[in-house]
Amino acid sequence: MIIILIFSLVSFLLGLILAYTHYLFPVKTDPIINKINNELPQSQCAQCGYPGCYPYAKAIINKNEKINKCIPGGSELIFKITKLLNLDKNIEDINIQNKSLVYTTVKIDEKNCVGCSKCAIFCPVDAIIGAPNFMHTVVQKFCTGCNICLLHCPTNCIKIIKE
Amino acid sequence: MYYTLLIKKKYNFSGGIKCLSINTELDNYIINYIPYPKEFFVHVKYNTLKKNMLRVKINQKVLCGEPLTFGDCLSVPIHAPTSGLIKNIEFNSNCFGINKENIKITIISDYLDQWIRLKKINNYKLYSPQSLIKIIYRSGVVGLGGAYFSSSKKLMLSINKVHTLVVNAVESDPYITADYCLMNNYLNEIFIGCEIISWISKVKNIFIVIQEDKIKLISQIKLLIQNKPLFKICIFKKKYPAGSSKIIIQSLTGKDIPYGQHSIDIGYLIFNIATVYAIKRAVINGEPLIQRIVSLYNDKNHLSKNFLIRIGTPINFFLNYLKIKNNLDYMIYIGGVFMNNILIDLNYSISKDINCVLIRKYEKKTKKPINYSCINCGYCVQVCPVNLLPQKLYLHSKYNHHEKAKSSYIMDCIECKICEKVCPSNIPLVKYFKREKIIQNEIDTEIKRKKMFFNHFQQREARILNQKTIVHENKNDFNNTNLMKFSVLEKTSKKEFVNKQEIEKNIRKEILRSSIERAKLKK
Ligand code: SF4
Ligand code: SF4
Ligand code: SF4
Ligand code: SF4
């Protein structure tokens, strides 16, 4: 009897301590969101319709967003997220066995650039440099290959190249 | 047994397998020369990012020893093995090894063998270590034991960090005799090479590591080092695999070198004997590295010979010269009995990292060895020289548990193939490990890329925020705390704050998105 009492007391106290620590240090982010965010390519290109990778990861969890919206991630990413979230659809038609990693970057055809600096505004990682009315260029090392700048160039002078 | 008295202690390591010694006649160790072929194929390995390394054009005349490529921080220049005309430069001739692209330079020899002017140095002590390292770099010396790591970089890293130079005279494979042959013929030059290295990196002692069966050589070295306090000889048990630098350090000091670290970090500098010889030739004679000693090992009649070969000699020519013509009857491997890789293209040439050509008579296998499943017998665990658990690694790599495989130290495996040899179930363990290692490297680069992108993104956010604060400070109608909310990340985590600016921003974003969609439709 006494033993049961002692144990119930101890567990009650422990519960109190746990509750208090949780109150003191609240969990800020959902760990699963962070996990998904780690899987996303971090291009921050907004092609998924969200301002960045983290908002998209959040939307997947909180708003039941579809998981196939990230274009740079491709089918590899869909497979990873399905595995992470234990969804069991779509696995059959994803072919991951003979994947080959091809990174792409973009390149500005520097003769045709008029220096409107529209592309530089939209680059999420500051990979395009150049001043207004001067030639712009892409720093190949920083370019994530998200292709946003392609849509904004009025003279169509940005090309995709394989790294 | 006079030599056993001289030996105090034999160094040993756990695992590994003992090898039978073969009956070798003495004349097998003499260096043989072969004539120069008409065409040399020089292969340059390159990374995709560094394409403008070439220094020569097609139809250009080159002299012997002229550099063909520019080096960079990772790779050293490669030199023309003979004088002649450059006939062709091919890219991506993928004939040996997976995932390695290379440039193939074809040189037609004019049989004159004209050298460039060599700059000889008689007293190397007049030069500073840095300039000596530069000479070694320009001569294109790499680790000739098979590591292909630039020696100049190794020396550069080692300055003021190491206390011991370990000269590795242990053969990487038990039946290769290239190193032994080199020591028999050029012992004095090797000693000069050791002194040059000790002058560059200021080591306090030099260990010469050698295996126990080279009795004559050991006594010869002992005589030579009698009045040199710097030198010491360490004798290893004859076992496979002793040639790996990881294992040598482990048995000398008892310390493990984890993956990603180098023996330099714990104060030991390791050089293969052939590399030491190449360094001596580079510094004293001013010669670039254009030839090396290659063992030919024939499985059937134990006819092993050593050849001094120019780098770039096609293996086809080499075999033709030796009258091994019927290639259907033979299987040609690169590397010794254990480390063998089958050679697909006979036009592949001797490169700096080939130390043995193995010829085996082709046997038609009557039945394929069946790969049974692992029975947890633990034989592989007992023999692994770096104390890994191959059965565990096998399971993890087979079922794609990449994180678990990494945490059980798959990157420490030296691919010695011993575990494969002893496995009773015939599992090709090392094949799995190699594949897993490639995947691990891919994962690593992926993670690095992600981190880099995220950092750039954050920097941009900070920059934009900075610009905004400057603008608003001028206007003087907002505090900084409110402005913090404009950052994308900040905004998405706290949403209760809505004001005029934010609505404006949302509208702008809406316009942007619709414009993107329009553009997509247009495409
Ligand atoms: S499309 Fe992919 S990479 Fe681009 S922002 Fe969305 S999640 Fe990130
Ligand atoms: S959008 Fe096109 S034209 Fe304008 S600066 Fe960029 S590359 Fe040049
Ligand atoms: S191949 Fe790797 S796992 Fe197998 S015995 Fe050698 S070091 Fe150990
Ligand atoms: S030797 Fe082969 S069968 Fe035995 S434990 Fe190792 S992998 Fe399994």
XYZ file of C-alpha atoms and ligand atoms in Angstrom:
718
model
C 0.000 0.000 0.000
C 2.735 2.376 1.057
C 4.777 1.431 -1.975
C 1.911 2.262 -4.300
C 1.455 5.542 -2.534
C 5.124 6.435 -2.786
C 5.230 5.583 -6.446
C 2.115 7.528 -7.280
C 3.551 10.494 -5.394
C 6.861 10.280 -7.192
C 5.242 9.982 -10.586
C 2.966 12.880 -9.776
C 5.969 15.006 -8.848
C 7.813 13.981 -11.994
C 4.758 14.866 -14.036
C 4.703 18.277 -12.395
C 8.361 18.819 -13.182
C 7.830 17.785 -16.784
C 4.869 20.076 -17.164
C 6.803 22.940 -15.642
C 9.827 22.482 -17.885
C 7.548 22.332 -20.868
C 5.998 25.573 -19.695
C 9.406 27.166 -19.192
C 10.929 26.036 -22.481
C 8.096 25.685 -24.945
C 8.739 23.573 -28.051
C 8.910 26.102 -30.773
C 8.974 24.014 -33.928
C 7.435 20.745 -34.842
C 10.288 18.244 -35.270
C 8.623 16.640 -38.260
C 8.519 19.980 -40.041
C 12.212 20.355 -39.468
C 12.782 16.869 -40.776
C 10.914 17.599 -43.962
C 12.671 20.922 -44.264
C 15.981 19.087 -44.092
C 14.943 16.901 -46.983
C 13.898 19.825 -49.185
C 16.607 21.133 -51.484
C 16.806 24.587 -49.834
C 16.839 26.380 -53.145
C 14.222 28.774 -51.727
C 12.942 29.200 -55.247
C 9.221 29.473 -54.472
C 8.227 27.250 -57.360
C 6.084 25.279 -54.959
C 3.914 28.329 -54.421
C 5.288 29.119 -51.001
C 7.861 31.775 -50.226
C 10.529 29.227 -49.309
C 11.295 25.682 -48.360
C 10.392 25.997 -44.687
C 6.913 27.428 -45.350
C 6.312 24.603 -47.796
C 7.350 22.030 -45.222
C 5.013 23.664 -42.777
C 2.192 23.638 -45.249
C 2.696 19.930 -45.901
C 2.109 19.204 -42.225
C -0.411 21.851 -41.243
C -2.445 22.406 -44.371
C -2.333 18.959 -45.987
C -0.463 20.349 -48.961
C 0.466 17.938 -51.738
C 3.973 16.590 -51.552
C 4.773 16.726 -55.243
C 5.037 20.461 -55.652
C 8.761 20.928 -55.295
C 10.210 20.916 -58.783
C 13.947 20.909 -57.996
C 13.536 17.978 -55.592
C 11.923 15.744 -58.179
C 10.712 12.223 -57.654
C 13.594 11.433 -55.339
C 12.233 13.953 -52.871
C 8.674 12.646 -53.140
C 9.962 9.209 -52.291
C 11.855 10.519 -49.302
C 8.858 12.393 -47.937
C 6.560 9.440 -48.439
C 9.003 7.366 -46.477
C 9.240 10.009 -43.784
C 5.495 10.442 -43.385
C 4.664 6.756 -43.905
C 2.434 7.430 -46.870
C 2.284 4.368 -49.039
C 1.071 5.684 -52.323
C 3.077 6.571 -55.419
C 6.030 4.473 -54.379
C 5.581 2.031 -57.243
C 5.871 4.514 -60.042
C 8.907 6.290 -58.673
C 12.053 4.972 -60.171
C 14.959 5.718 -57.897
C 17.270 2.868 -58.718
C 19.073 4.336 -61.689
C 19.113 7.930 -60.742
C 21.990 10.059 -61.786
C 22.777 13.244 -59.996
C 22.818 16.063 -62.506
C 23.122 19.502 -61.076
C 22.148 22.349 -63.310
C 22.996 25.997 -63.177
C 22.083 28.861 -65.446
C 24.258 31.059 -67.543
C 23.640 34.528 -68.931
C 24.460 35.098 -72.556
C 26.390 38.204 -71.772
C 26.263 39.776 -75.212
C 22.488 40.014 -75.227
C 22.020 41.228 -71.675
C 20.574 44.736 -71.604
C 21.192 45.209 -67.918
C 17.571 45.603 -66.820
C 18.525 43.848 -63.539
C 15.146 42.128 -63.327
C 16.687 38.731 -62.808
C 18.878 39.821 -59.939
C 15.901 40.910 -57.846
C 14.318 37.507 -57.945
C 17.320 35.319 -57.342
C 16.780 33.799 -53.899
C 20.438 33.180 -53.187
C 22.023 36.342 -54.605
C 23.819 34.439 -57.311
C 23.320 37.085 -60.001
C 25.515 40.126 -59.783
C 25.694 43.285 -61.800
C 24.609 46.903 -61.642
C 21.623 48.408 -63.484
C 22.376 49.162 -67.140
C 25.471 46.998 -67.063
C 25.991 43.400 -67.986
C 24.837 40.868 -65.410
C 26.421 37.543 -64.708
C 25.775 34.411 -62.691
C 28.147 33.272 -60.000
C 28.180 29.576 -60.893
C 29.194 28.472 -57.449
C 26.144 29.959 -55.769
C 23.514 29.140 -58.380
C 21.053 26.499 -57.217
C 19.565 25.876 -60.623
C 16.058 26.882 -59.596
C 15.427 28.654 -62.932
C 13.353 31.536 -61.558
C 15.421 34.142 -63.331
C 14.611 32.474 -66.631
C 11.015 33.662 -66.445
C 11.855 37.263 -65.764
C 14.401 38.020 -68.428
C 12.867 40.148 -71.188
C 15.496 39.251 -73.739
C 15.537 35.495 -73.088
C 19.242 35.415 -72.640
C 19.491 33.039 -69.695
C 20.243 29.422 -70.549
C 20.340 26.286 -68.459
C 23.636 24.446 -68.411
C 24.740 21.235 -66.802
C 27.269 21.725 -64.121
C 69.023 -18.031 -37.685
C 71.338 -15.116 -37.278
C 68.763 -12.559 -38.302
C 66.305 -13.403 -35.551
C 68.895 -12.248 -33.036
C 69.091 -8.878 -34.669
C 65.364 -8.331 -34.547
C 64.014 -7.048 -31.296
C 60.354 -6.814 -31.990
C 58.098 -7.604 -34.870
C 55.202 -5.272 -35.374
C 51.873 -6.882 -35.875
C 48.214 -5.988 -36.187
C 44.980 -7.750 -35.470
C 43.197 -9.487 -38.294
C 44.654 -10.003 -41.716
C 45.736 -13.277 -43.254
C 49.121 -14.903 -43.533
C 50.404 -15.533 -46.998
C 52.484 -18.335 -48.329
C 55.764 -17.103 -49.628
C 56.507 -18.022 -53.197
C 59.773 -19.370 -54.500
C 61.378 -16.410 -56.079
C 64.617 -16.577 -57.914
C 66.972 -13.708 -57.521
C 67.006 -12.651 -61.129
C 63.318 -11.939 -60.859
C 64.149 -8.814 -58.981
C 66.358 -7.253 -61.600
C 64.780 -4.348 -63.404
C 64.048 -5.049 -67.040
C 63.773 -2.315 -69.601
C 61.344 -2.353 -72.432
C 61.612 -0.257 -75.603
C 59.434 2.781 -76.141
C 56.199 2.253 -78.019
C 55.151 4.339 -80.987
C 52.088 5.749 -79.328
C 51.757 6.868 -75.753
C 48.381 7.384 -74.133
C 48.549 9.755 -71.211
C 45.432 9.773 -69.081
C 44.617 12.803 -66.992
C 41.954 12.474 -64.361
C 40.057 15.649 -63.912
C 37.098 16.987 -62.049
C 34.206 18.307 -64.031
C 34.672 21.719 -62.528
C 38.251 22.124 -63.691
C 38.197 21.739 -67.403
C 40.735 24.249 -68.585
C 43.718 22.368 -67.306
C 45.279 21.507 -70.651
C 48.475 23.186 -71.668
C 48.999 21.678 -75.113
C 47.143 21.595 -78.404
C 46.687 18.973 -81.085
C 49.587 18.834 -83.572
C 51.963 20.481 -81.189
C 55.479 19.214 -80.695
C 56.460 18.298 -77.181
C 59.753 17.415 -75.613
C 60.265 14.717 -73.085
C 59.386 15.999 -69.643
C 57.348 18.924 -70.853
C 54.260 19.551 -68.706
C 51.000 18.705 -70.479
C 48.593 20.116 -67.928
C 48.439 22.896 -65.408
C 48.240 21.699 -61.885
C 45.997 23.169 -59.266
C 45.643 22.865 -55.542
C 44.459 19.277 -55.783
C 46.239 17.784 -58.756
C 49.799 17.988 -59.959
C 50.944 18.579 -63.526
C 51.492 15.604 -65.802
C 54.490 15.471 -68.107
C 55.085 14.172 -71.568
C 56.774 10.762 -71.359
C 58.710 11.184 -74.561
C 59.355 13.706 -77.298
C 57.021 13.709 -80.253
C 53.820 15.032 -81.715
C 50.487 15.310 -79.985
C 48.076 13.470 -82.214
C 44.823 13.568 -80.394
C 43.135 14.771 -77.233
C 39.986 12.940 -76.240
C 37.580 13.754 -73.464
C 35.536 11.340 -71.409
C 37.218 8.188 -72.573
C 35.835 6.155 -69.760
C 37.665 2.924 -69.910
C 38.825 2.164 -66.433
C 37.052 2.726 -63.186
C 33.576 3.969 -62.538
C 32.520 7.580 -62.235
C 35.880 8.843 -63.310
C 36.147 11.063 -66.296
C 39.467 11.613 -67.870
C 41.295 13.228 -70.724
C 43.288 10.984 -73.013
C 46.274 12.558 -74.736
C 47.826 10.569 -77.545
C 51.497 11.286 -78.260
C 53.312 9.866 -81.269
C 56.916 9.297 -80.416
C 59.672 10.419 -82.750
C 62.117 7.962 -81.139
C 64.599 10.769 -80.463
C 63.699 11.152 -76.808
C 64.845 14.743 -76.556
C 64.616 16.072 -73.057
C 63.851 19.528 -71.875
C 66.724 21.168 -70.031
C 66.875 19.815 -66.530
C 67.870 21.978 -63.636
C 70.124 19.997 -61.360
C 70.592 20.802 -57.715
C 73.651 19.590 -55.950
C 73.219 21.039 -52.522
C 69.551 21.093 -51.644
C 70.271 22.603 -48.246
C 70.801 25.976 -49.903
C 67.102 26.089 -50.738
C 64.241 26.801 -48.409
C 61.692 24.049 -47.763
C 59.016 26.031 -49.605
C 61.018 26.248 -52.810
C 61.892 22.562 -52.599
C 58.200 21.747 -52.252
C 57.551 23.873 -55.316
C 60.111 21.860 -57.261
C 58.478 18.628 -56.132
C 55.088 19.971 -57.155
C 56.338 20.995 -60.578
C 57.820 17.560 -61.098
C 54.410 16.011 -60.609
C 55.226 13.631 -57.773
C 52.253 11.796 -56.343
C 51.988 8.929 -53.903
C 53.138 5.973 -55.943
C 51.812 3.342 -53.593
C 48.419 3.694 -55.211
C 47.057 6.636 -53.263
C 47.565 9.253 -55.985
C 47.719 11.970 -53.364
C 49.915 14.910 -54.235
C 53.183 14.603 -52.312
C 53.847 18.330 -52.345
C 50.552 18.925 -50.591
C 51.375 16.271 -48.033
C 54.730 17.933 -47.381
C 53.133 21.351 -47.203
C 50.698 20.154 -44.561
C 53.409 18.416 -42.605
C 55.676 21.409 -41.936
C 56.015 22.014 -38.187
C 53.492 19.288 -37.490
C 55.218 15.949 -37.742
C 57.965 14.372 -35.683
C 58.441 11.085 -37.511
C 58.856 10.106 -41.113
C 57.673 6.584 -41.887
C 59.136 5.143 -45.061
C 56.788 2.468 -46.232
C 58.649 -0.378 -47.874
C 55.910 -2.892 -47.197
C 54.360 -4.212 -50.355
C 50.679 -3.472 -50.610
C 50.101 -6.911 -52.034
C 52.118 -9.945 -50.914
C 53.328 -11.022 -54.324
C 54.299 -7.669 -55.772
C 58.024 -7.097 -55.708
C 58.260 -3.614 -57.186
C 59.277 -1.921 -53.942
C 61.796 -4.613 -53.072
C 63.320 -4.332 -56.503
C 63.592 -0.594 -56.167
C 65.324 -0.899 -52.809
C 67.742 -3.493 -54.102
C 68.843 -1.248 -56.905
C 68.622 2.289 -55.596
C 69.119 2.071 -51.840
C 71.528 5.013 -51.721
C 69.224 7.291 -53.633
C 66.357 6.365 -51.348
C 68.461 7.388 -48.355
C 69.155 10.753 -49.978
C 65.402 11.097 -50.593
C 64.736 10.439 -46.900
C 67.221 13.146 -45.967
C 65.573 15.626 -48.321
C 62.176 14.976 -46.758
C 63.605 15.257 -43.265
C 65.196 18.573 -44.266
C 61.873 19.866 -45.581
C 59.638 18.898 -42.716
C 62.240 18.781 -39.914
C 61.412 15.333 -38.609
C 63.251 13.959 -35.613
C 63.374 10.300 -36.569
C 62.911 8.207 -39.655
C 61.383 4.740 -39.473
C 61.935 2.378 -42.330
C 59.132 -0.154 -42.299
C 59.892 -3.447 -43.966
C 58.537 -6.959 -43.940
C 60.376 -9.787 -42.227
C 61.127 -11.943 -45.242
C 63.479 -9.471 -46.911
C 66.420 -10.711 -44.859
C 69.254 -9.658 -47.108
C 67.922 -6.187 -47.496
C 67.382 -5.749 -43.770
C 70.998 -6.559 -42.989
C 72.107 -4.232 -45.769
C 70.051 -1.374 -44.385
C 71.298 -2.084 -40.874
C 74.856 -1.688 -42.057
C 74.031 1.567 -43.751
C 72.212 3.161 -40.826
C 74.769 2.176 -38.198
C 76.165 5.660 -37.746
C 73.020 7.581 -38.607
C 71.091 8.209 -35.388
C 68.100 9.553 -37.290
C 67.208 6.250 -38.875
C 65.502 3.251 -37.348
C 64.286 0.054 -38.912
C 60.951 -1.511 -38.026
C 60.179 -5.028 -39.077
C 56.689 -6.159 -39.830
C 55.228 -9.625 -39.873
C 54.501 -10.888 -43.340
C 50.795 -10.611 -43.501
C 48.227 -9.114 -45.803
C 47.265 -6.196 -45.745
C 50.184 -4.423 -44.169
C 50.823 -1.823 -46.849
C 48.011 0.544 -45.973
C 49.138 3.639 -44.118
C 46.272 3.288 -41.669
C 47.472 -0.129 -40.594
C 51.118 0.847 -40.416
C 50.318 3.697 -38.062
C 48.053 1.478 -36.044
C 50.649 -1.191 -35.530
C 53.477 1.264 -34.902
C 51.683 3.429 -32.391
C 48.464 1.690 -31.446
C 46.464 4.729 -32.487
C 43.598 4.697 -34.944
C 43.271 7.345 -37.603
C 39.584 8.075 -38.077
C 38.153 8.728 -41.499
C 38.681 12.276 -42.663
C 41.837 12.708 -40.624
C 45.333 12.110 -41.768
C 48.339 10.519 -40.161
C 49.926 13.981 -40.226
C 47.437 15.061 -37.577
C 49.024 12.701 -35.068
C 52.560 13.539 -36.102
C 53.483 10.861 -38.613
C 54.358 11.447 -42.225
C 54.129 8.361 -44.409
C 55.784 7.993 -47.781
C 56.001 5.006 -50.009
C 59.508 4.010 -50.992
C 58.838 4.710 -54.658
C 57.638 8.191 -53.791
C 60.807 8.865 -51.810
C 62.825 7.796 -54.816
C 60.765 10.039 -57.091
C 61.314 12.976 -54.741
C 65.058 12.422 -54.844
C 65.008 12.328 -58.644
C 62.858 15.448 -58.751
C 65.034 17.496 -56.425
C 68.576 16.373 -57.172
C 68.280 15.460 -60.842
C 65.452 17.847 -61.676
C 63.620 15.065 -63.453
C 59.843 15.099 -63.652
C 58.070 11.892 -62.782
C 57.667 10.068 -66.073
C 58.589 6.513 -65.267
C 57.883 4.017 -62.569
C 58.502 0.422 -61.680
C 55.689 -1.976 -62.436
C 55.586 -5.611 -61.419
C 54.312 -8.166 -63.813
C 52.885 -11.079 -61.945
C 51.961 -14.209 -63.742
C 49.759 -16.553 -61.859
C 50.659 -19.856 -63.446
C 54.410 -20.164 -63.635
C 55.339 -17.725 -60.898
C 57.257 -15.626 -63.308
C 57.244 -12.242 -61.724
C 59.387 -9.561 -63.216
C 59.820 -5.895 -62.642
C 59.921 -3.360 -65.400
C 60.924 0.256 -65.514
C 58.185 1.702 -67.641
C 57.437 5.168 -68.966
C 54.079 6.389 -67.792
C 51.707 6.292 -70.726
C 52.906 3.039 -72.249
C 49.840 1.157 -73.457
C 49.346 -2.138 -71.686
C 48.709 -3.720 -75.059
C 52.210 -2.879 -76.192
C 53.647 -4.109 -72.951
C 51.984 -7.481 -73.324
C 52.883 -7.777 -76.987
C 56.489 -7.197 -76.144
C 56.334 -10.027 -73.644
C 54.792 -12.267 -76.309
C 51.557 -12.615 -74.428
C 49.440 -12.389 -77.473
C 46.406 -14.537 -77.174
C 44.352 -12.259 -75.054
C 41.357 -14.540 -74.997
C 43.307 -17.040 -72.987
C 44.378 -14.558 -70.361
C 42.669 -12.264 -67.991
C 44.516 -9.046 -67.309
C 44.093 -7.377 -63.971
C 45.436 -4.163 -62.524
C 46.712 -4.498 -59.010
C 47.886 -7.545 -57.177
C 46.296 -10.802 -56.198
C 43.999 -9.238 -53.635
C 43.272 -5.775 -54.907
C 42.702 -6.840 -58.496
C 40.493 -4.851 -60.806
C 39.773 -6.382 -64.156
C 41.084 -4.392 -67.097
C 38.466 -3.814 -69.742
C 40.344 -1.788 -72.313
C 43.796 -2.990 -73.267
C 44.584 0.441 -74.666
C 44.626 1.742 -71.138
C 48.096 2.799 -70.283
C 50.370 2.615 -67.282
C 49.488 5.509 -65.041
C 51.119 6.762 -61.896
C 48.990 4.634 -59.600
C 49.457 1.236 -61.245
C 52.060 -0.865 -59.509
C 51.234 -4.298 -60.781
C 49.815 -6.003 -63.831
C 48.443 -9.411 -63.055
C 47.997 -12.020 -65.747
C 45.873 -15.025 -65.097
C 44.972 -17.852 -67.333
C 41.317 -17.722 -68.142
C 39.414 -20.560 -66.606
C 35.934 -21.319 -67.644
C 33.977 -21.501 -64.489
C 31.965 -24.664 -64.591
C 29.414 -23.418 -62.126
C 28.781 -20.004 -60.787
C 29.514 -19.576 -57.101
C 26.220 -19.161 -55.376
C 25.844 -16.269 -52.986
C 24.162 -17.601 -49.921
C 22.818 -15.330 -47.277
C 24.922 -14.297 -44.314
C 24.991 -16.920 -41.576
C 26.543 -14.673 -38.922
C 29.568 -16.902 -38.625
C 31.767 -13.960 -37.716
C 34.780 -15.019 -39.757
C 34.854 -11.646 -41.455
C 34.923 -9.843 -38.121
C 37.970 -11.785 -36.993
C 40.059 -10.968 -40.024
C 39.191 -7.309 -40.611
C 42.441 -5.398 -40.036
C 40.741 -2.137 -39.096
C 38.360 -3.725 -36.593
C 35.126 -3.168 -38.447
C 32.095 -5.415 -38.461
C 31.692 -6.397 -42.121
C 28.517 -8.408 -41.560
C 26.809 -5.412 -40.030
C 28.052 -3.114 -42.768
C 26.835 -5.615 -45.332
C 23.319 -5.637 -43.903
C 23.158 -1.864 -43.656
C 24.429 -1.287 -47.153
C 22.243 -3.976 -48.659
C 19.066 -2.541 -47.206
C 20.056 1.074 -47.809
C 20.325 2.118 -44.177
C 22.705 4.880 -45.040
C 22.786 6.567 -41.667
C 23.392 3.343 -39.804
C 26.102 2.374 -42.238
C 27.797 5.677 -41.659
C 27.610 5.340 -37.907
C 29.220 1.909 -38.132
C 32.211 3.556 -39.823
C 31.868 2.299 -43.362
C 34.159 5.053 -44.555
C 37.030 3.529 -42.581
C 37.040 0.367 -44.674
C 40.220 0.129 -46.730
C 38.685 -2.263 -49.280
C 41.287 -4.916 -48.696
C 38.871 -7.690 -49.728
C 39.964 -9.998 -46.929
C 36.482 -10.342 -45.511
C 35.274 -11.338 -48.941
C 37.955 -14.010 -49.232
C 37.076 -15.712 -45.959
C 33.318 -15.479 -46.232
C 31.890 -19.019 -46.501
C 28.731 -17.751 -48.184
C 30.565 -16.170 -51.124
C 29.061 -12.759 -50.515
C 30.744 -10.035 -52.587
C 31.048 -7.803 -49.553
C 33.403 -5.200 -50.963
C 31.127 -4.598 -53.946
C 28.402 -3.583 -51.533
C 30.820 -1.424 -49.578
C 32.055 0.384 -52.657
C 28.533 1.174 -53.744
C 27.627 2.333 -50.267
C 30.684 4.578 -50.140
C 29.696 6.255 -53.385
C 26.214 6.832 -51.985
C 27.663 8.225 -48.772
C 29.752 10.690 -50.746
C 26.680 11.771 -52.688
C 24.756 12.319 -49.487
C 27.628 14.371 -48.127
C 27.744 16.677 -51.133
C 23.969 17.008 -51.030
C 24.042 18.093 -47.402
C 26.840 20.530 -48.122
C 24.905 22.042 -51.003
C 21.809 22.428 -48.872
C 23.723 24.145 -46.125
C 25.390 26.483 -48.576
C 22.115 27.440 -50.241
C 20.426 28.037 -46.942
C 23.276 30.246 -45.797
C 23.112 32.305 -48.961
C 19.380 32.656 -48.549
C 19.755 33.834 -44.982
C 22.394 36.315 -46.004
C 20.070 37.703 -48.632
C 17.279 37.981 -46.092
C 19.567 39.860 -43.784
C 20.644 42.139 -46.598
C 17.079 42.953 -47.582
C 16.125 43.562 -43.993
C 19.084 45.845 -43.640
C 18.056 47.854 -46.681
C 14.558 48.177 -45.333
C 15.679 49.379 -41.951
C 17.794 52.011 -43.601
C 14.838 53.187 -45.644
C 12.543 53.239 -42.669
C 14.998 54.896 -40.389
C 14.992 57.709 -42.848
C 11.227 57.869 -42.756
C 11.202 57.582 -38.999
C 7.754 56.105 -38.659
C 8.542 52.499 -37.706
C 10.557 50.832 -35.013
C 12.946 48.074 -35.751
C 10.947 45.473 -33.857
C 8.035 45.782 -36.227
C 10.335 45.580 -39.159
C 11.666 42.243 -38.015
C 8.392 40.766 -39.129
C 9.130 41.377 -42.781
C 11.643 38.629 -42.982
C 10.058 35.648 -44.667
C 11.078 33.169 -42.057
C 10.046 35.412 -39.233
C 6.720 36.136 -40.810
C 5.821 32.540 -41.352
C 6.484 31.599 -37.767
C 4.389 34.435 -36.316
C 1.309 35.407 -38.181
C -0.747 37.493 -35.826
C 0.890 40.725 -36.809
C -0.848 42.256 -39.765
C -0.486 45.820 -40.799
C -0.620 47.952 -43.826
C 2.862 47.167 -45.063
C 2.273 43.488 -44.862
C -0.945 43.644 -46.840
C 0.896 45.585 -49.470
C 3.582 42.968 -49.542
C 1.036 40.191 -49.873
C -0.541 41.937 -52.813
C 2.839 42.253 -54.425
C 3.514 38.601 -53.865
C 0.159 37.724 -55.382
C 1.039 39.721 -58.459
C 4.394 38.019 -58.625
C 2.903 34.587 -58.393
C 0.336 35.255 -61.052
C 3.048 36.623 -63.266
C 5.067 33.475 -62.756
C 2.048 31.411 -63.681
C 1.443 33.497 -66.746
C 5.033 33.070 -67.754
C 4.754 29.332 -67.285
C 1.684 29.218 -69.467
C 3.506 31.215 -72.068
C 6.296 28.694 -72.016
S 9.982 24.359 -54.893
Fe 11.283 23.094 -53.533
S 13.231 24.180 -53.455
Fe 11.759 25.649 -54.279
S 11.026 26.758 -52.443
Fe 9.590 25.061 -52.789
S 10.391 23.427 -51.499
Fe 12.066 24.898 -51.702
S 16.896 39.895 -66.867
Fe 18.109 39.316 -68.688
S 18.527 41.279 -69.724
Fe 17.857 41.792 -67.628
S 19.758 41.955 -66.435
Fe 19.049 39.820 -66.197
S 20.086 38.702 -67.855
Fe 20.299 40.880 -68.359
S 37.405 -4.940 -46.916
Fe 36.912 -3.440 -45.316
S 35.508 -4.520 -43.945
Fe 36.489 -6.087 -45.220
S 38.242 -6.767 -44.011
Fe 39.009 -5.155 -45.357
S 38.820 -3.261 -44.144
Fe 37.561 -4.826 -43.098
S 31.936 -14.221 -43.160
Fe 30.176 -14.001 -44.539
S 28.614 -15.399 -43.682
Fe 30.181 -15.093 -42.072
S 29.377 -13.356 -40.854
Fe 30.739 -12.475 -42.411
S 29.373 -11.957 -44.109
Fe 28.223 -13.360 -42.799
